[in-house]
């Protein structure tokens, strides 16, 4: 969902399948009913879009990544390339669903406004994203590694991890009533190692560096994080923190 971050569907399937697997509770919060029209915002390779469809939803997936949309279409899904800040649907959906995509978009009000336009009155917006504190140790190590090389590490960060208070305020200002919101740590076991995670998710940092320097930076960041994120079994546990919410679009007064 962001410039400078390229999604390779094969690598994503290998390193990031957990993203869809751990999205099951968000599907429960959505509780889709057969025949409902649902927009999956930031559908990625369509793993959860397919689930929503199998539950009887009439689902459209959108994603800014043409590669991921192509992967979703291979599953037979209606998936379209679209920028999350420029959704072009009007009162077309009963629900908008989003898992692990909203934190890639640094213009949250534009997203919320597009979601509000896309929903019918009374429609629900159910999502999960990284919340305040998400991957804080990983992000700090990346920022330090870039700073040390004379770059502005913080400016390289592509991520938006709001507090629940901030996101609730934005939803309410955008015409939603928040029914439920939870902010909680979810330490997440990685299928591979930190190098694999960085290659999959941290391109906007690494791309600031000459290609020849990147392997050394990845090794340095992994070495910094090893003592804090590798557990007693030798497994990498990423310091994920989630912000999960269910909101309803208010009707006209
Ligand atoms: C997340 O799902 O929270 C996330 C994934 C990759 C980078 C940053 C956050």
XYZ file of N, CA and C and ligand atoms in Angstrom:
768
model
N 0.825 -1.197 0.000
C 0.000 0.000 0.000
C 0.862 1.250 0.000
N 2.150 1.113 -0.323
C 3.001 2.287 -0.204
C 4.111 2.256 -1.231
N 4.451 3.460 -1.702
C 5.556 3.542 -2.642
C 6.813 3.029 -1.950
N 7.726 2.478 -2.738
C 8.991 2.037 -2.164
C 8.889 0.703 -1.435
N 7.705 0.128 -1.368
C 7.554 -1.204 -0.769
C 6.969 -2.093 -1.851
N 7.728 -3.121 -2.214
C 7.311 -3.982 -3.304
C 6.900 -5.321 -2.694
N 5.777 -5.866 -3.151
C 5.298 -7.133 -2.582
C 5.530 -8.250 -3.582
N 6.309 -9.220 -3.165
C 6.558 -10.400 -3.990
C 5.642 -11.497 -3.448
N 4.574 -11.865 -4.183
C 3.597 -12.800 -3.623
C 4.209 -14.111 -3.118
N 5.267 -14.603 -3.802
C 5.866 -15.873 -3.332
C 6.569 -15.704 -1.994
N 7.341 -14.598 -1.894
C 8.017 -14.342 -0.611
C 6.981 -14.075 0.480
N 5.916 -13.354 0.101
C 4.861 -13.037 1.068
C 4.227 -14.326 1.602
N 3.966 -15.263 0.674
C 3.351 -16.531 1.099
C 4.270 -17.272 2.074
N 5.583 -17.160 1.845
C 6.558 -17.877 2.681
C 6.746 -17.195 4.043
N 6.916 -15.881 4.012
C 7.326 -15.155 5.221
C 6.153 -14.544 5.988
N 4.987 -14.454 5.343
C 3.919 -13.648 5.953
C 2.558 -14.323 5.947
N 2.538 -15.646 5.796
C 1.232 -16.320 5.811
C 0.516 -16.069 7.141
N 1.292 -15.896 8.205
C 0.692 -15.668 9.532
C -0.208 -14.427 9.546
N 0.033 -13.476 8.646
C -0.764 -12.243 8.650
C -2.242 -12.586 8.435
N -2.504 -13.443 7.452
C -3.893 -13.849 7.204
C -4.376 -14.815 8.285
N -3.498 -15.742 8.697
C -3.936 -16.722 9.704
C -4.354 -16.025 10.999
N -3.571 -15.010 11.389
C -3.882 -14.335 12.645
C -4.989 -13.295 12.474
N -5.480 -13.176 11.236
C -6.590 -12.247 10.982
C -7.950 -12.861 11.273
N -7.978 -14.137 11.672
C -9.274 -14.814 11.891
C -10.174 -14.068 12.891
N -9.626 -13.532 14.000
C -10.523 -12.827 14.936
C -11.178 -11.586 14.327
N -10.502 -10.966 13.375
C -11.108 -9.769 12.744
C -12.310 -10.204 11.899
N -12.172 -11.366 11.268
C -13.312 -11.911 10.508
C -14.474 -12.169 11.478
N -14.152 -12.661 12.682
C -15.217 -12.899 13.681
C -15.888 -11.587 14.076
N -15.091 -10.532 14.217
C -15.687 -9.223 14.568
C -16.570 -8.712 13.432
N -16.226 -9.074 12.220
C -17.032 -8.650 11.069
C -18.340 -9.445 11.029
N -18.252 -10.740 11.365
C -19.417 -11.635 11.317
C -20.204 -11.456 10.021
N -19.577 -11.773 8.874
C -20.250 -11.533 7.592
C -21.472 -12.429 7.427
N -22.499 -11.856 6.819
C -23.712 -12.642 6.547
C -23.781 -12.938 5.049
N -24.271 -14.124 4.688
C -24.355 -14.477 3.267
C -25.097 -13.392 2.483
N -24.538 -13.055 1.324
C -25.191 -12.075 0.452
C -24.772 -10.637 0.714
N -24.047 -10.415 1.809
C -23.599 -9.035 2.070
C -22.525 -8.620 1.085
N -22.545 -7.360 0.730
C -21.497 -6.798 -0.131
C -20.383 -6.279 0.772
N -19.183 -6.792 0.542
C -18.058 -6.485 1.445
C -16.866 -6.012 0.626
N -16.238 -4.935 1.101
C -14.991 -4.460 0.501
C -13.837 -4.875 1.406
N -12.864 -5.585 0.845
C -11.653 -5.944 1.599
C -10.567 -4.929 1.212
N -10.293 -4.028 2.140
C -9.383 -2.908 1.869
C -7.953 -3.321 2.223
N -7.092 -3.377 1.203
C -5.736 -3.875 1.418
C -5.758 -5.391 1.418
N -6.331 -5.965 0.363
C -6.622 -7.411 0.348
C -5.373 -8.267 0.198
N -4.241 -7.659 -0.187
C -3.032 -8.453 -0.374
C -3.264 -9.561 -1.388
N -2.766 -10.761 -1.076
C -2.903 -11.861 -2.035
C -4.265 -12.555 -1.954
N -5.171 -12.000 -1.156
C -6.558 -12.467 -1.174
C -6.859 -13.635 -0.245
N -5.941 -13.966 0.660
C -6.177 -15.135 1.529
C -7.435 -14.941 2.384
N -7.604 -13.742 2.948
C -8.804 -13.522 3.778
C -10.012 -13.155 2.916
N -9.767 -12.493 1.790
C -10.858 -12.170 0.857
C -11.567 -13.473 0.463
N -10.768 -14.482 0.212
C -11.297 -15.796 -0.179
C -12.157 -16.386 0.946
N -11.697 -16.192 2.183
C -12.481 -16.694 3.338
C -13.832 -15.994 3.404
N -13.800 -14.664 3.243
C -15.051 -13.894 3.323
C -16.004 -14.341 2.220
N -15.430 -14.625 1.066
C -16.237 -15.066 -0.060
C -16.830 -16.450 0.230
N -16.011 -17.333 0.810
C -16.504 -18.687 1.138
C -17.610 -18.633 2.190
N -17.645 -17.535 2.970
C -18.698 -17.392 3.986
C -19.973 -16.800 3.384
N -19.954 -16.583 2.066
C -21.177 -16.109 1.402
C -21.165 -14.633 1.077
N -20.059 -13.940 1.407
C -19.975 -12.512 1.089
C -19.763 -12.294 -0.405
N -20.281 -11.180 -0.896
C -20.007 -10.759 -2.275
C -18.880 -9.751 -2.148
N -17.660 -10.225 -2.343
C -16.497 -9.471 -1.886
C -15.724 -8.876 -3.054
N -15.334 -7.606 -2.879
C -14.390 -6.954 -3.779
C -13.143 -6.671 -2.946
N -11.987 -7.044 -3.477
C -10.730 -6.728 -2.796
C -10.021 -5.605 -3.520
N -9.429 -4.688 -2.777
C -8.597 -3.661 -3.406
C -7.247 -3.620 -2.712
N -6.233 -3.333 -3.489
C -4.881 -3.226 -2.953
C -4.069 -2.335 -3.894
N -3.107 -1.623 -3.329
C -2.275 -0.747 -4.164
C -1.215 -1.534 -4.929
N -0.987 -2.785 -4.543
C 0.061 -3.582 -5.180
C -0.517 -4.403 -6.341
N -0.054 -4.101 -7.553
C -0.527 -4.846 -8.727
C -0.143 -6.323 -8.612
N 1.032 -6.605 -8.015
C 1.474 -8.011 -7.887
C 0.522 -8.777 -6.957
N 0.165 -8.158 -5.838
C -0.732 -8.835 -4.904
C -2.134 -8.995 -5.505
N -2.589 -7.982 -6.224
C -3.906 -8.080 -6.854
C -3.906 -9.214 -7.885
N -2.808 -9.360 -8.616
C -2.723 -10.464 -9.588
C -2.800 -11.802 -8.857
N -2.132 -11.892 -7.697
C -2.182 -13.141 -6.916
C -3.602 -13.399 -6.417
N -4.300 -12.340 -5.998
C -5.686 -12.507 -5.525
C -6.594 -12.950 -6.681
N -6.363 -12.386 -7.862
C -7.200 -12.765 -9.021
C -6.999 -14.226 -9.389
N -5.773 -14.718 -9.157
C -5.510 -16.149 -9.452
C -6.381 -17.058 -8.596
N -6.857 -16.528 -7.462
C -7.777 -17.312 -6.619
C -9.215 -17.190 -7.120
N -9.410 -16.460 -8.228
C -10.762 -16.291 -8.774
C -11.524 -15.153 -8.126
N -10.810 -14.262 -7.431
C -11.486 -13.182 -6.703
C -11.624 -11.939 -7.569
N -12.608 -11.110 -7.242
C -12.744 -9.783 -7.861
C -11.805 -8.860 -7.088
N -10.609 -8.659 -7.620
C -9.610 -7.823 -6.936
C -9.168 -6.728 -7.896
N -8.997 -5.529 -7.346
C -8.684 -4.369 -8.186
C -7.540 -3.577 -7.576
N -6.719 -2.998 -8.453
C -5.650 -2.126 -7.968
C -6.273 -0.779 -7.635
N -6.130 -0.365 -6.379
C -6.698 0.929 -5.969
C -5.940 1.444 -4.755
N -5.707 2.745 -4.749
C -5.045 3.412 -3.632
C -6.049 3.562 -2.476
N -5.648 3.166 -1.291
C -6.555 3.237 -0.136
C -6.988 4.644 0.218
N -6.272 5.646 -0.260
C -6.689 7.027 0.028
C -7.597 7.582 -1.071
N -7.884 6.749 -2.077
C -8.706 7.235 -3.203
C -9.718 6.164 -3.599
N -10.455 5.667 -2.620
C -11.467 4.635 -2.910
C -12.574 5.287 -3.738
N -12.983 4.616 -4.822
C -13.970 5.315 -5.660
C -15.316 4.596 -5.682
N -15.771 4.183 -4.502
C -17.082 3.542 -4.380
C -18.024 4.483 -3.623
N -19.277 4.454 -4.030
C -20.282 5.288 -3.345
C -21.416 4.385 -2.856
N -21.607 4.334 -1.548
C -22.715 3.578 -0.919
C -22.877 2.196 -1.553
N -21.769 1.518 -1.762
C -21.788 0.258 -2.505
C -21.680 -0.973 -1.603
N -21.343 -0.784 -0.322
C -21.025 -1.948 0.525
C -21.780 -1.921 1.860
N -22.068 -3.142 2.333
C -22.627 -3.293 3.682
C -21.531 -3.229 4.728
N -20.306 -3.593 4.322
C -19.208 -3.614 5.296
C -17.885 -3.393 4.573
N -16.979 -2.734 5.262
C -15.586 -2.645 4.797
C -14.737 -3.352 5.848
N -13.884 -4.249 5.353
C -13.025 -5.082 6.203
C -11.586 -4.732 5.863
N -10.713 -4.705 6.870
C -9.302 -4.459 6.561
C -8.420 -5.142 7.597
N -7.483 -5.948 7.132
C -6.545 -6.592 8.050
C -5.117 -6.254 7.657
N -4.375 -5.670 8.606
C -2.927 -5.448 8.448
C -2.578 -4.634 7.204
N -3.397 -3.651 6.912
C -3.115 -2.792 5.752
C -3.104 -1.311 6.128
N -3.965 -0.928 7.081
C -4.157 0.514 7.335
C -2.891 1.181 7.861
N -2.003 0.401 8.491
C -0.783 1.040 9.042
C 0.232 1.380 7.951
N -0.047 0.971 6.704
C 0.845 1.333 5.603
C 0.435 2.660 4.963
N -0.610 3.273 5.466
C -1.131 4.484 4.811
C -1.060 5.634 5.810
N -0.268 6.621 5.470
C -0.024 7.693 6.439
C -1.049 8.819 6.355
N -2.107 8.640 5.551
C -3.167 9.662 5.472
C -4.479 9.019 5.939
N -4.578 8.755 7.254
C -5.733 7.993 7.754
C -7.067 8.670 7.492
N -7.104 9.994 7.521
C -8.407 10.655 7.333
C -8.919 10.455 5.904
N -8.002 10.414 4.943
C -8.419 10.177 3.549
C -8.965 8.756 3.404
N -8.354 7.815 4.124
C -8.854 6.433 4.077
C -10.248 6.371 4.699
N -10.378 6.960 5.880
C -11.659 6.885 6.605
C -12.764 7.558 5.779
N -12.436 8.668 5.143
C -13.445 9.364 4.324
C -13.879 8.476 3.152
N -12.932 7.783 2.527
C -13.264 6.896 1.413
C -14.098 5.709 1.862
N -13.776 5.193 3.049
C -14.549 4.071 3.603
C -15.982 4.531 3.881
N -16.109 5.725 4.468
C -17.457 6.253 4.778
C -18.268 6.409 3.486
N -17.623 6.906 2.439
C -18.330 7.053 1.150
C -18.733 5.691 0.587
N -17.864 4.716 0.757
C -18.095 3.395 0.148
C -19.223 2.618 0.830
N -19.499 2.979 2.096
C -20.492 2.222 2.870
C -21.895 2.785 2.705
N -22.856 1.866 2.781
C -24.243 2.300 2.920
C -24.425 2.835 4.340
N -25.456 3.611 4.561
C -25.743 4.103 5.903
C -25.937 2.903 6.837
N -25.323 2.938 7.999
C -25.425 1.816 8.943
C -24.422 0.718 8.653
N -23.641 0.874 7.575
C -22.638 -0.142 7.237
C -21.517 -0.154 8.258
N -20.810 -1.269 8.334
C -19.776 -1.355 9.374
C -18.371 -1.368 8.777
N -17.460 -0.809 9.555
C -16.035 -0.763 9.204
C -15.325 -1.549 10.300
N -14.770 -2.698 9.902
C -14.151 -3.598 10.877
C -12.710 -3.844 10.441
N -11.784 -3.569 11.327
C -10.394 -3.708 10.899
C -9.436 -3.979 12.026
N -8.243 -4.342 11.601
C -7.125 -4.498 12.534
C -5.873 -3.957 11.860
N -5.092 -3.263 12.649
C -3.856 -2.663 12.151
C -2.841 -2.662 13.288
N -1.613 -2.269 12.960
C -0.652 -2.070 14.027
C -1.063 -0.855 14.845
N -1.076 -1.012 16.175
C -1.393 0.114 17.050
C -0.124 0.664 17.687
N -0.263 1.750 18.439
C 0.886 2.398 19.079
C 1.768 1.350 19.761
N 3.048 1.399 19.496
C 3.994 0.442 20.090
C 4.292 -0.743 19.187
N 3.583 -0.818 18.053
C 3.779 -1.974 17.169
C 5.212 -2.020 16.634
N 5.770 -3.184 16.598
C 7.146 -3.446 16.140
C 8.111 -2.323 16.562
N 7.905 -1.834 17.797
C 8.680 -0.664 18.246
C 10.173 -0.977 18.320
N 10.511 -2.180 18.750
C 11.935 -2.520 18.880
C 12.566 -2.661 17.497
N 11.820 -3.267 16.582
C 12.338 -3.449 15.220
C 12.504 -2.079 14.556
N 11.485 -1.240 14.701
C 11.539 0.078 14.055
C 12.701 0.906 14.638
N 12.882 0.833 15.959
C 13.964 1.621 16.583
C 15.324 1.156 16.073
N 15.482 -0.162 15.907
C 16.776 -0.674 15.420
C 17.020 -0.230 13.977
N 15.964 -0.218 13.156
C 16.114 0.251 11.768
C 16.446 1.742 11.730
N 15.731 2.505 12.549
C 15.971 3.962 12.571
C 17.413 4.240 12.998
N 17.873 3.530 14.038
C 19.252 3.751 14.522
C 20.265 3.391 13.436
N 20.010 2.281 12.733
C 20.970 1.837 11.706
C 21.086 2.873 10.589
N 19.954 3.489 10.229
C 20.010 4.519 9.180
C 20.645 5.803 9.704
N 20.247 6.177 10.935
C 20.817 7.407 11.530
C 22.341 7.319 11.573
N 22.819 6.155 11.964
C 24.267 5.954 12.084
C 24.992 6.180 10.752
N 24.248 6.012 9.684
C 24.844 6.207 8.346
C 24.523 7.578 7.772
N 24.107 8.486 8.655
C 23.893 9.874 8.231
C 22.563 10.112 7.554
N 21.634 9.117 7.645
C 20.309 9.289 7.034
C 19.290 9.609 8.134
N 18.112 10.072 7.730
C 17.053 10.329 8.708
C 16.177 9.079 8.793
N 16.503 8.242 9.765
C 15.820 6.951 9.872
C 14.332 7.107 10.099
N 13.944 8.043 10.964
C 12.512 8.193 11.281
C 11.729 8.601 10.035
N 12.348 9.454 9.217
C 11.655 9.907 7.997
C 11.462 8.752 7.006
N 12.271 7.711 7.147
C 12.147 6.570 6.229
C 10.988 5.654 6.609
N 10.477 5.818 7.838
C 9.450 4.870 8.292
C 8.157 5.055 7.506
N 7.627 3.970 6.953
C 6.382 4.053 6.170
C 5.148 3.820 7.034
N 5.323 3.598 8.337
C 4.236 3.040 9.148
C 3.507 4.080 9.976
N 2.223 3.803 10.178
C 1.336 4.650 10.985
C 0.689 3.739 12.030
N 1.099 3.911 13.281
C 0.589 3.063 14.369
C -0.088 3.949 15.415
N -1.364 4.221 15.270
C -2.017 5.177 16.177
C -2.371 4.581 17.527
N -2.565 5.462 18.501
C -3.151 5.029 19.770
C -4.645 4.812 19.537
N -5.279 4.044 20.430
C -6.731 3.865 20.270
C -7.474 5.187 20.393
N -6.989 6.073 21.258
C -7.667 7.372 21.442
C -7.639 8.161 20.128
N -6.461 8.192 19.513
C -6.353 8.956 18.255
C -7.241 8.358 17.166
N -7.200 7.032 17.028
C -7.949 6.441 15.907
C -9.460 6.557 16.136
N -9.884 6.428 17.391
C -11.308 6.614 17.716
C -11.756 8.027 17.334
N -10.912 9.017 17.697
C -11.238 10.412 17.353
C -11.387 10.579 15.843
N -10.475 9.985 15.110
C -10.543 10.129 13.641
C -11.792 9.451 13.082
N -12.110 8.250 13.581
C -13.310 7.550 13.109
C -14.557 8.370 13.417
N -14.624 8.909 14.630
C -15.817 9.676 15.001
C -15.933 10.938 14.142
N -14.789 11.594 13.921
C -14.807 12.807 13.084
C -15.194 12.466 11.647
N -14.922 11.218 11.243
C -15.230 10.787 9.872
C -16.638 10.239 9.718
N -17.448 10.307 10.780
C -18.854 9.918 10.655
C -19.161 8.512 11.154
N -18.284 7.958 11.979
C -18.508 6.609 12.507
C -18.806 6.641 14.009
N -19.565 5.634 14.444
C -19.724 5.381 15.870
C -18.902 4.128 16.184
N -17.991 4.249 17.119
C -17.110 3.113 17.433
C -17.833 2.215 18.428
N -18.069 0.978 18.012
C -18.770 0.029 18.890
C -17.795 -0.710 19.794
N -16.613 -0.960 19.260
C -15.663 -1.782 20.012
C -14.262 -1.474 19.515
N -13.301 -1.376 20.441
C -11.915 -1.134 20.032
C -11.004 -1.780 21.078
N -9.996 -2.490 20.623
C -9.044 -3.118 21.558
C -7.625 -2.870 21.078
N -6.732 -2.631 22.029
C -5.326 -2.347 21.741
C -4.527 -3.300 22.630
N -3.766 -4.215 22.012
C -3.156 -5.279 22.821
C -1.881 -5.804 22.155
N -0.905 -6.203 22.997
C 0.306 -6.818 22.437
C -0.011 -8.198 21.878
N 0.607 -8.523 20.759
C 0.452 -9.871 20.192
C 1.818 -10.327 19.680
N 2.716 -10.719 20.604
C 4.024 -11.209 20.162
C 3.801 -12.308 19.126
N 4.515 -12.208 18.018
C 4.200 -13.056 16.865
C 5.419 -13.853 16.422
N 5.276 -15.173 16.487
C 6.380 -16.032 16.059
C 6.546 -15.936 14.549
N 7.758 -15.676 14.103
C 8.019 -15.571 12.666
C 8.303 -16.952 12.095
N 7.868 -17.176 10.858
C 8.135 -18.484 10.234
C 9.612 -18.659 9.927
N 10.320 -17.551 9.759
C 11.757 -17.618 9.443
C 12.540 -16.798 10.446
N 13.446 -15.991 9.953
C 14.259 -15.184 10.863
C 14.035 -13.696 10.607
N 14.763 -12.866 11.343
C 14.560 -11.419 11.206
C 14.972 -10.935 9.818
N 15.962 -11.561 9.231
C 16.370 -11.147 7.878
C 15.209 -11.336 6.899
N 14.486 -12.426 7.035
C 13.334 -12.682 6.165
C 12.233 -11.657 6.392
N 12.003 -11.317 7.665
C 10.973 -10.310 7.985
C 11.358 -8.962 7.396
N 12.627 -8.582 7.568
C 13.083 -7.275 7.069
C 12.979 -7.220 5.542
N 13.353 -8.314 4.883
C 13.289 -8.330 3.419
C 11.841 -8.193 2.948
N 10.916 -8.764 3.724
C 9.509 -8.744 3.314
C 8.842 -7.405 3.619
N 9.157 -6.819 4.798
C 8.352 -5.695 5.294
C 9.098 -4.365 5.440
N 10.422 -4.373 5.314
C 11.148 -3.142 5.679
C 11.878 -2.512 4.498
N 11.393 -2.782 3.296
C 12.049 -2.181 2.120
C 12.154 -0.663 2.181
N 11.128 0.044 2.664
C 11.241 1.507 2.661
C 12.433 2.021 3.474
N 12.871 1.262 4.476
C 14.104 1.626 5.192
C 15.323 1.218 4.354
N 15.334 -0.056 3.957
C 16.540 -0.608 3.308
C 16.805 0.061 1.972
N 15.735 0.473 1.279
C 15.920 1.107 -0.030
C 16.579 2.479 0.038
N 16.667 3.021 1.257
C 17.387 4.300 1.401
C 18.899 4.109 1.258
N 19.315 2.837 1.320
C 20.758 2.539 1.326
C 21.202 2.014 -0.031
N 22.466 2.225 -0.368
C 22.981 1.561 -1.577
C 22.828 0.050 -1.432
N 22.501 -0.613 -2.538
C 22.222 -2.059 -2.481
C 23.353 -2.830 -1.812
N 24.580 -2.416 -2.035
C 25.722 -3.160 -1.490
C 25.791 -3.085 0.040
N 25.180 -2.037 0.619
C 25.240 -1.884 2.090
C 24.126 -2.635 2.816
N 23.112 -3.031 2.063
C 21.904 -3.558 2.731
C 22.151 -4.843 3.529
N 22.901 -5.816 2.983
C 23.103 -7.045 3.777
C 23.753 -6.779 5.128
N 24.712 -5.833 5.168
C 25.377 -5.536 6.444
C 24.409 -4.882 7.416
N 23.511 -4.035 6.890
C 22.540 -3.375 7.772
C 21.538 -4.402 8.310
N 21.095 -5.302 7.450
C 20.174 -6.354 7.906
C 20.845 -7.177 9.009
N 22.109 -7.516 8.819
C 22.831 -8.314 9.829
C 22.975 -7.523 11.128
N 23.238 -6.240 11.004
C 23.406 -5.393 12.199
C 22.082 -5.279 12.979
N 20.985 -5.045 12.245
C 19.677 -4.914 12.905
C 19.305 -6.245 13.574
N 19.533 -7.338 12.864
C 19.195 -8.656 13.438
C 20.043 -8.922 14.690
N 21.304 -8.538 14.649
C 22.182 -8.779 15.814
C 21.723 -7.943 17.009
N 21.268 -6.702 16.741
C 20.765 -5.849 17.830
C 19.513 -6.464 18.457
N 18.670 -7.047 17.603
C 17.369 -7.518 18.082
C 17.419 -8.926 18.679
N 18.411 -9.690 18.284
C 18.472 -11.096 18.719
C 18.305 -11.258 20.238
N 19.036 -10.489 21.063
C 18.893 -10.705 22.509
C 17.505 -10.367 23.053
N 16.755 -9.511 22.360
C 15.440 -9.124 22.898
C 14.271 -9.828 22.220
N 14.448 -10.327 21.005
C 13.297 -10.901 20.285
C 13.425 -12.403 19.990
N 14.538 -13.014 20.342
C 14.623 -14.479 20.183
C 14.334 -15.105 21.542
N 13.383 -16.022 21.575
C 12.982 -16.595 22.867
C 13.813 -17.834 23.221
N 13.467 -18.469 24.324
C 14.228 -19.606 24.850
C 14.275 -20.791 23.907
N 13.296 -20.853 22.967
C 13.298 -21.967 21.999
C 14.107 -21.634 20.760
N 14.677 -20.402 20.743
C 15.430 -19.985 19.558
C 14.546 -19.425 18.459
N 13.281 -19.118 18.794
C 12.334 -18.599 17.789
C 12.294 -17.069 17.828
N 12.253 -16.464 16.642
C 12.068 -15.016 16.554
C 10.616 -14.680 16.891
N 10.436 -13.776 17.858
C 9.092 -13.316 18.248
C 9.020 -11.816 17.991
N 8.325 -11.421 16.939
C 8.235 -9.988 16.616
C 7.275 -9.303 17.595
N 7.609 -8.053 17.938
C 6.862 -7.337 18.995
C 5.639 -6.612 18.421
N 4.711 -7.408 17.896
C 3.499 -6.836 17.313
C 2.550 -6.344 18.422
N 1.868 -5.241 18.117
C 0.797 -4.712 18.969
C -0.361 -4.401 18.034
N -1.544 -4.883 18.351
C -2.672 -4.696 17.433
C -3.650 -3.639 17.920
N -4.296 -3.015 16.959
C -5.432 -2.134 17.235
C -6.586 -2.685 16.396
N -7.589 -3.208 17.080
C -8.717 -3.853 16.392
C -9.985 -3.041 16.699
N -10.835 -2.861 15.712
C -12.010 -2.009 15.959
C -13.205 -2.451 15.123
N -14.377 -2.112 15.635
C -15.606 -2.244 14.844
C -16.376 -0.925 14.981
N -16.670 -0.311 13.856
C -17.356 0.982 13.857
C -18.508 0.923 12.859
N -19.501 1.764 13.107
C -20.694 1.777 12.243
C -20.866 3.177 11.673
N -21.175 3.241 10.388
C -21.383 4.552 9.750
C -22.718 5.128 10.231
N -22.631 6.343 10.776
C -23.851 6.995 11.257
C -24.728 7.404 10.069
N -26.028 7.328 10.259
C -26.949 7.746 9.208
C -27.023 9.260 9.152
N -27.679 9.767 8.111
C -27.879 11.220 8.022
C -28.791 11.631 9.167
N -28.562 12.818 9.796
C -29.381 13.218 10.939
C -30.829 13.502 10.526
C 1.873 -5.297 11.038
O 1.124 -6.129 10.522
O 1.617 -4.793 12.114
C 3.106 -4.859 10.350
C 3.647 -5.625 9.388
C 4.779 -5.191 8.771
C 5.357 -4.017 9.095
C 4.820 -3.264 10.060
C 3.689 -3.692 10.693
